[in-house]
XYZ file of C-alpha atoms in Angstrom:
509
model
C -56.247 -43.712 10.421
C -59.221 -44.463 8.232
C -58.484 -46.542 5.054
C -58.202 -44.523 1.711
C -61.429 -44.420 -0.300
C -60.984 -45.002 -3.806
C -63.942 -44.488 -6.376
C -63.870 -45.137 -10.121
C -65.621 -43.169 -12.565
C -65.719 -42.169 -16.386
C -63.377 -39.351 -17.594
C -65.208 -36.477 -19.084
C -62.383 -33.788 -19.230
C -58.867 -34.949 -18.839
C -56.588 -33.590 -16.129
C -55.538 -33.766 -12.493
C -56.688 -31.789 -9.524
C -55.608 -32.041 -5.740
C -57.710 -30.093 -3.295
C -60.271 -30.014 -0.526
C -63.635 -31.831 -1.280
C -66.464 -29.411 -1.561
C -70.104 -30.895 -1.239
C -72.320 -29.770 -4.000
C -75.439 -31.213 -2.528
C -77.617 -28.060 -2.008
C -78.865 -27.166 1.585
C -81.500 -24.476 1.120
C -82.318 -22.125 4.021
C -85.707 -22.109 5.598
C -88.381 -19.919 3.880
C -90.558 -17.697 5.971
C -94.040 -17.902 4.900
C -96.044 -14.875 4.194
C -99.365 -13.518 5.606
C -101.479 -13.791 2.431
C -101.627 -15.710 -0.889
C -101.014 -12.438 -2.573
C -97.744 -11.894 -0.655
C -96.766 -15.537 -1.420
C -97.278 -14.795 -5.263
C -95.325 -11.642 -5.004
C -92.541 -13.374 -3.293
C -92.221 -16.057 -5.882
C -92.552 -13.464 -8.700
C -89.713 -11.578 -7.132
C -87.546 -14.501 -6.731
C -88.091 -15.446 -10.427
C -87.157 -11.827 -11.359
C -83.969 -12.250 -9.274
C -83.077 -15.616 -10.904
C -83.800 -14.065 -14.421
C -81.694 -11.024 -14.005
C -78.806 -13.333 -12.766
C -79.151 -15.452 -15.924
C -79.150 -12.317 -18.122
C -75.980 -11.041 -16.422
C -74.361 -14.449 -17.014
C -75.348 -14.361 -20.710
C -73.797 -11.105 -21.225
C -70.575 -12.492 -19.989
C -70.548 -15.803 -21.970
C -70.812 -16.859 -25.528
C -71.225 -19.942 -27.742
C -72.519 -23.266 -25.973
C -72.463 -21.601 -22.474
C -74.880 -18.905 -23.717
C -77.073 -21.214 -25.383
C -77.514 -23.251 -22.125
C -78.317 -20.075 -20.271
C -80.840 -18.900 -22.952
C -82.691 -22.232 -22.523
C -82.842 -21.612 -18.759
C -83.954 -18.053 -19.234
C -86.752 -19.109 -21.576
C -88.053 -21.604 -19.324
C -88.274 -19.142 -16.490
C -90.278 -16.865 -18.725
C -92.627 -19.715 -19.733
C -96.100 -19.661 -18.183
C -96.434 -23.460 -18.683
C -93.668 -23.808 -16.069
C -94.600 -21.074 -13.588
C -98.382 -21.559 -13.946
C -98.689 -24.644 -11.748
C -96.629 -22.908 -8.939
C -98.956 -19.827 -9.013
C -101.996 -22.200 -8.893
C -100.675 -23.976 -5.827
C -100.105 -20.780 -4.127
C -103.747 -19.613 -4.938
C -104.861 -22.886 -3.345
C -103.026 -22.116 -0.023
C -99.410 -23.253 -0.397
C -96.476 -21.100 0.558
C -94.249 -20.040 -2.427
C -91.212 -22.263 -1.732
C -93.342 -25.489 -1.445
C -95.353 -24.554 -4.466
C -92.218 -23.825 -6.610
C -90.512 -26.945 -5.371
C -93.554 -29.098 -6.084
C -94.013 -27.755 -9.545
C -90.355 -28.086 -10.637
C -89.889 -31.429 -9.075
C -92.697 -32.741 -11.082
C -91.062 -31.379 -14.244
C -87.685 -32.799 -13.173
C -89.081 -36.291 -12.523
C -90.464 -36.196 -16.097
C -87.189 -35.031 -17.540
C -85.167 -37.583 -15.675
C -87.391 -40.541 -16.440
C -87.975 -39.826 -20.021
C -86.933 -42.287 -22.582
C -86.049 -39.304 -24.802
C -82.250 -38.079 -24.913
C -83.658 -34.492 -25.311
C -85.394 -34.457 -22.185
C -82.812 -36.249 -19.985
C -80.181 -33.832 -21.266
C -82.204 -30.868 -19.785
C -82.752 -32.361 -16.275
C -79.729 -30.730 -14.909
C -80.878 -27.333 -16.237
C -84.353 -27.796 -14.688
C -82.714 -28.631 -11.350
C -80.596 -25.454 -11.789
C -83.627 -23.321 -12.455
C -85.359 -24.777 -9.253
C -82.457 -24.120 -7.035
C -81.860 -20.639 -8.249
C -85.352 -19.402 -7.416
C -85.377 -21.245 -4.075
C -82.094 -19.581 -3.160
C -83.667 -16.162 -4.223
C -86.836 -17.043 -2.051
C -84.711 -17.711 0.974
C -82.228 -14.899 0.416
C -79.730 -17.813 0.562
C -76.618 -17.858 -1.603
C -74.661 -20.849 -2.746
C -71.979 -21.724 -0.104
C -68.423 -20.464 -1.329
C -66.025 -23.219 -2.270
C -62.476 -23.147 -1.202
C -59.821 -22.181 -3.613
C -58.775 -25.254 -5.865
C -61.779 -27.397 -4.507
C -63.015 -30.607 -5.978
C -66.747 -30.208 -6.555
C -68.396 -33.548 -5.482
C -72.028 -34.411 -5.644
C -74.795 -35.841 -7.743
C -74.454 -33.211 -10.398
C -73.107 -29.695 -10.908
C -75.440 -26.713 -11.991
C -74.239 -25.110 -15.294
C -74.520 -21.717 -13.582
C -72.363 -22.954 -10.837
C -69.776 -24.030 -13.238
C -69.896 -20.740 -15.089
C -69.539 -18.720 -11.922
C -66.704 -20.579 -10.552
C -63.049 -19.145 -11.127
C -61.249 -22.113 -12.262
C -57.930 -20.382 -12.902
C -56.695 -21.463 -9.346
C -57.196 -25.178 -10.111
C -60.015 -27.477 -8.952
C -62.050 -30.058 -10.552
C -65.456 -31.930 -10.681
C -66.357 -35.474 -9.419
C -69.973 -36.477 -10.016
C -71.917 -39.485 -8.707
C -74.118 -39.331 -11.826
C -73.663 -36.926 -14.733
C -72.648 -37.703 -18.369
C -69.694 -37.166 -20.629
C -72.173 -35.456 -22.977
C -73.728 -33.150 -20.539
C -73.549 -29.475 -20.993
C -71.169 -28.966 -17.933
C -68.833 -31.759 -19.449
C -68.689 -29.901 -22.750
C -67.960 -26.679 -20.754
C -65.364 -28.378 -18.777
C -63.464 -29.707 -21.853
C -63.621 -26.329 -23.402
C -61.977 -24.705 -20.407
C -59.655 -27.475 -19.549
C -61.277 -28.333 -16.090
C -60.647 -31.893 -14.884
C -63.916 -33.687 -14.548
C -65.273 -37.282 -14.085
C -68.772 -38.740 -14.041
C -70.544 -41.978 -13.146
C -68.907 -42.493 -9.545
C -72.173 -44.113 -8.235
C -73.135 -44.214 -4.660
C -70.608 -43.411 -1.965
C -70.526 -42.982 1.885
C -72.183 -39.938 3.139
C -70.304 -36.955 4.720
C -67.165 -37.278 2.758
C -64.448 -34.492 3.474
C -60.828 -33.808 3.485
C -58.309 -33.692 0.591
C -59.148 -35.507 -2.557
C -57.059 -36.557 -5.530
C -58.854 -36.321 -8.803
C -57.477 -38.313 -11.778
C -59.659 -37.291 -14.763
C -57.227 -38.754 -17.174
C -58.015 -42.356 -16.170
C -61.363 -41.862 -14.228
C -60.834 -42.073 -10.566
C -60.760 -40.127 -7.222
C -59.012 -40.932 -3.873
C -60.106 -39.645 -0.513
C -58.096 -39.926 2.548
C -54.938 -40.868 0.487
C -51.790 -42.097 2.022
C -48.568 -40.220 1.631
C -47.339 -42.806 -0.887
C -50.631 -42.288 -2.950
C -50.229 -38.563 -2.816
C -46.619 -38.892 -4.033
C -47.755 -41.191 -6.805
C -50.560 -38.827 -7.802
C -48.333 -35.686 -7.987
C -46.065 -37.798 -10.326
C -48.874 -38.612 -12.535
C -49.951 -35.032 -12.467
C -46.546 -33.735 -13.144
C -46.271 -36.109 -16.118
C -49.557 -35.130 -17.437
C -48.549 -31.251 -17.062
C -45.214 -31.843 -18.818
C -47.114 -33.602 -21.751
C -49.396 -30.814 -21.817
C -46.626 -28.228 -21.693
C -44.645 -30.220 -24.314
C -47.798 -30.274 -26.396
C -47.870 -26.518 -26.343
C -44.839 -26.536 -28.619
C -46.787 -27.956 -31.519
C -48.843 -24.818 -31.727
C -45.787 -23.151 -33.168
C -45.250 -25.733 -35.802
C -45.797 -24.556 -39.414
C -48.884 -26.920 -39.904
C -50.711 -25.353 -36.944
C -50.880 -21.635 -37.084
C -53.615 -21.247 -32.160
C -57.253 -19.099 -31.331
C -55.171 -16.440 -32.208
C -55.653 -17.512 -35.804
C -51.781 -18.269 -35.868
C -52.408 -21.434 -33.739
C -54.844 -23.320 -35.915
C -55.259 -24.466 -39.556
C -58.659 -22.835 -39.704
C -62.170 -23.664 -38.446
C -63.327 -27.310 -38.642
C -66.757 -26.630 -37.434
C -68.549 -23.362 -36.710
C -72.046 -23.918 -35.234
C -74.679 -21.533 -36.155
C -77.226 -22.429 -33.526
C -75.916 -19.790 -31.155
C -77.418 -17.070 -33.456
C -80.944 -18.666 -33.240
C -81.928 -17.559 -29.676
C -85.270 -16.333 -28.502
C -85.888 -14.868 -32.057
C -84.856 -16.132 -35.522
C -81.883 -14.193 -36.666
C -82.330 -11.962 -39.881
C -79.913 -12.035 -42.862
C -77.766 -9.047 -41.835
C -77.168 -10.482 -38.306
C -76.161 -13.726 -39.727
C -73.992 -12.235 -42.501
C -72.159 -10.155 -39.951
C -71.340 -13.053 -37.669
C -70.149 -15.218 -40.575
C -68.070 -12.471 -42.195
C -66.282 -11.763 -38.772
C -65.058 -15.299 -38.621
C -64.093 -15.464 -42.102
C -61.986 -12.349 -42.015
C -60.432 -13.384 -38.702
C -59.368 -16.641 -40.294
C -57.710 -14.740 -43.137
C -57.175 -17.196 -46.080
C -57.701 -20.325 -43.819
C -60.613 -22.672 -44.383
C -63.664 -22.041 -42.199
C -66.406 -24.777 -42.343
C -69.712 -23.358 -41.297
C -72.633 -25.810 -40.547
C -76.058 -24.960 -41.430
C -78.361 -24.660 -38.440
C -78.445 -27.998 -36.562
C -81.569 -27.141 -34.578
C -83.651 -30.018 -32.941
C -82.460 -32.881 -30.979
C -80.841 -31.412 -27.807
C -80.864 -27.915 -29.426
C -84.401 -26.475 -29.495
C -85.050 -23.063 -31.084
C -88.213 -21.198 -30.090
C -90.369 -20.507 -33.172
C -88.377 -23.034 -35.255
C -88.199 -26.573 -33.827
C -91.188 -28.641 -32.931
C -91.708 -30.781 -29.800
C -91.465 -34.564 -30.696
C -91.563 -38.048 -28.930
C -87.971 -38.841 -30.011
C -86.282 -35.532 -31.244
C -82.973 -37.193 -31.908
C -84.707 -39.429 -34.602
C -86.992 -36.598 -35.723
C -87.219 -33.346 -37.527
C -83.759 -31.824 -36.696
C -80.674 -30.602 -38.696
C -81.194 -30.444 -42.473
C -84.587 -32.063 -42.273
C -85.854 -29.157 -40.263
C -84.202 -26.664 -42.594
C -85.767 -28.233 -45.697
C -89.181 -28.212 -43.793
C -88.847 -24.536 -43.127
C -87.410 -23.150 -46.290
C -88.271 -19.526 -45.463
C -85.955 -19.779 -42.547
C -83.258 -21.806 -44.347
C -83.291 -19.302 -47.344
C -82.324 -16.426 -44.898
C -79.255 -18.388 -43.745
C -78.346 -19.346 -47.293
C -78.307 -15.794 -48.549
C -76.180 -14.644 -45.549
C -73.703 -17.366 -46.170
C -73.356 -16.729 -49.961
C -72.769 -13.095 -49.223
C -70.188 -13.848 -46.484
C -68.338 -16.257 -48.901
C -66.702 -13.224 -50.552
C -64.676 -12.599 -47.345
C -62.700 -15.620 -46.791
C -62.202 -19.258 -47.432
C -65.707 -20.696 -46.787
C -67.132 -24.167 -46.839
C -70.655 -24.990 -45.847
C -71.887 -28.448 -44.607
C -75.342 -29.749 -44.088
C -76.032 -31.733 -40.761
C -78.006 -34.924 -40.374
C -78.047 -35.926 -44.003
C -79.390 -39.363 -44.433
C -80.312 -39.685 -48.150
C -78.994 -38.046 -51.439
C -82.367 -36.203 -51.959
C -81.802 -34.096 -48.910
C -78.352 -32.837 -50.250
C -79.926 -32.170 -53.599
C -82.614 -30.176 -52.317
C -80.348 -28.136 -50.050
C -77.909 -27.529 -52.850
C -80.692 -26.538 -55.114
C -81.868 -23.814 -52.650
C -78.224 -22.432 -52.615
C -78.396 -22.239 -56.461
C -81.793 -20.492 -56.421
C -80.682 -17.975 -53.800
C -77.494 -17.311 -55.716
C -79.313 -16.696 -58.819
C -81.838 -14.336 -56.926
C -79.017 -12.352 -55.401
C -77.178 -11.958 -58.706
C -80.310 -10.823 -60.362
C -80.583 -7.943 -57.645
C -76.967 -7.110 -58.272
C -75.863 -8.350 -54.775
C -72.320 -9.600 -54.505
C -72.221 -13.341 -53.474
C -70.070 -16.230 -54.068
C -71.028 -20.163 -54.117
C -68.974 -21.990 -51.455
C -68.137 -25.760 -51.556
C -71.114 -27.730 -50.211
C -70.392 -30.805 -47.946
C -72.167 -33.016 -45.544
C -71.897 -34.298 -42.045
C -71.464 -38.032 -41.925
C -73.230 -38.809 -38.630
C -76.165 -41.020 -39.762
C -75.208 -44.752 -40.244
C -76.992 -44.791 -43.741
C -74.286 -42.461 -45.129
C -71.364 -44.124 -43.371
C -72.419 -47.516 -44.714
C -73.070 -46.371 -48.266
C -70.901 -43.271 -48.921
C -70.952 -44.001 -52.653
C -74.339 -42.397 -52.884
C -72.899 -39.114 -51.867
C -69.801 -39.149 -54.364
C -70.587 -35.694 -55.779
C -70.461 -33.728 -52.440
C -67.368 -31.565 -51.999
C -66.324 -32.893 -48.741
C -67.324 -35.085 -45.712
C -67.012 -34.302 -42.136
C -67.701 -37.188 -39.677
C -69.702 -36.171 -36.687
C -68.317 -38.543 -34.120
C -70.700 -37.852 -31.306
C -73.854 -38.685 -33.283
C -72.290 -41.390 -35.359
C -71.262 -43.385 -32.200
C -74.712 -42.588 -30.593
C -76.676 -44.160 -33.523
C -74.273 -47.025 -34.152
C -74.143 -48.117 -30.578
C -77.718 -47.368 -29.757
C -76.465 -45.666 -26.625
C -77.433 -42.191 -25.758
C -74.742 -39.699 -25.343
C -76.108 -38.221 -22.216
C -76.849 -41.372 -20.403
C -74.408 -42.292 -17.697
C -75.888 -45.981 -17.415
C -74.622 -46.715 -20.940
C -71.768 -44.442 -21.182
C -69.343 -47.534 -21.545
C -71.028 -48.387 -24.940
C -70.867 -44.832 -26.301
C -67.166 -45.089 -27.427
C -65.976 -44.037 -30.853
C -63.214 -46.694 -30.342
C -65.732 -49.666 -30.567
C -64.636 -51.677 -33.417
C -68.011 -51.135 -35.357
C -67.740 -47.423 -35.146
C -64.054 -47.361 -36.246
C -64.929 -49.661 -39.168
C -67.461 -47.236 -40.486
C -64.963 -44.221 -40.020
C -62.352 -46.294 -41.900
C -64.757 -47.251 -44.810
C -65.679 -43.455 -45.158
C -62.077 -42.368 -45.106
C -61.198 -44.998 -47.622
C -63.890 -43.977 -49.899
C -62.871 -40.284 -49.619
C -59.135 -41.337 -50.569
C -60.340 -43.246 -53.588
C -62.719 -40.522 -54.804
C -60.474 -37.580 -53.822
C -63.200 -36.375 -51.448
C -61.714 -34.611 -48.445
C -62.766 -36.340 -45.148
C -62.424 -34.712 -41.637
C -63.896 -35.499 -38.183
C -65.545 -33.197 -35.805
C -66.846 -34.031 -32.321
C -65.434 -35.005 -28.880
C -63.358 -37.794 -30.400
C -61.067 -35.451 -32.311
C -59.734 -33.863 -29.093
C -59.267 -37.061 -27.108
C -55.698 -38.198 -27.032
C -56.634 -41.737 -26.203
C -58.872 -41.942 -29.478
C -56.563 -40.103 -31.974
C -54.253 -43.129 -32.707
C -57.313 -45.236 -33.600
C -58.658 -42.430 -35.691
C -55.428 -41.958 -37.578
C -55.171 -45.708 -38.027
C -58.670 -45.710 -39.433
C -57.352 -43.177 -42.098
C -58.319 -39.772 -40.896
C -55.806 -37.017 -41.438
C -57.941 -34.014 -40.545
C -59.424 -33.421 -36.947
C -61.440 -30.658 -35.595
C -60.931 -29.854 -31.764
C -61.890 -27.132 -29.367
C -59.147 -24.688 -28.733
C -58.502 -26.058 -25.101
C -57.574 -29.473 -26.547
C -55.656 -28.383 -29.547
C -52.226 -28.724 -28.074
C -52.633 -32.199 -26.623
C -54.355 -33.346 -29.750
C -51.269 -32.132 -31.803
C -49.010 -33.843 -29.453
C -51.011 -37.074 -29.582
C -50.826 -37.038 -33.341
C -47.101 -36.509 -33.176
C -46.577 -39.806 -31.186
C -48.320 -41.841 -33.922
C -46.167 -43.443 -36.511
C -47.872 -44.155 -39.796
């Protein structure tokens, strides 16, 4: 009997899964060339239309981050700059499949080899776009995975993840990937076990696999003893998770049924900024809906954090290094005509609940002052028109090291919210989406924790509330260190709420 094969990776979404290994690496059916260039062009146009329709259907069934990912893919498929080279190659005599693959592969290489985080983060989306159209061209459909399968391969397409029924179990084990990828975020939000960074491995792997996404490993061809040990660990994890569910009923956590949470620690507004910029009424209705749902509990809404890895057509700009460029509050201040619309919607919505507003990517005091001044101007303008409104408390994200190092410059803000993802990325100079430096991108690094502790201490001394939002808040392994650093308010996605509460309960102060 062959020896067990054990591979080590990086946990991206905690959990355990036991099931048949399913190879993700695509096998595209053969394309039948057409008689003329016109027929080839028509074939590609039809395939792109099929892929576009599929994406539109998926968008209708999703929301939030998942919808944002799909909207990006849809926008790319409708962009002449992407499709134009393929049509030109067809006119020069190439068949549709070769022309499309050539055009997309050239784009993908550029994304994958870029030294910019923004482009590398989109490489998986570009591969997904390529393969969707190729499948439509060949009338091929993705092979069906067995129930409870462990998806294994270089990477997994966002659409493949969203179309999979995870209710019967299963998990994801990737040779590459990133803990900050779109699929990793989706996996955490849905509680799907996932590891990344497994590296190269023998070809043609098959059979039952044991996925340990709590510690970061996968075992193929396991022995009976290894299966038994794995099941004990899995049962222990399930027991801890089930025990954690009891914390949702405690008085201090009322879950997304509003009765199971203390409120909303971070409401992103980028999802409203799709192909067109949202008007005031659209934003007002969205904010009001969440505030009324939360009743009297606090809802912290972040002003639009566009830029970086979140482009918005007609709003963001293309830059050489978008994570260090015109993003977050910098972009909002540069485009006040867009920002003022959001401000008016927030001021009007504040009447309907316990609203707090925070500004992303603040680096210097002047940025906060200018943003706060715009709120004051719009409040006065609304009042002059007789429009009901209310000024909410205004706070800032602490995600730029300049703020974490010198928080005393921001002593007049209403609250601090530490953005653990970006703060860690900037402190460690390790991109969130780069698997090769994933071991450096850790909120538990002493340098990152020291900054978090200093902000928490400053907040206590000045009586300024300090919270944390980002992946670290829902990571049971990171929570003890965060509490030791002085944090008492963590924001987590609903799927991680119970385990986070249980982890908090195990910490002695």
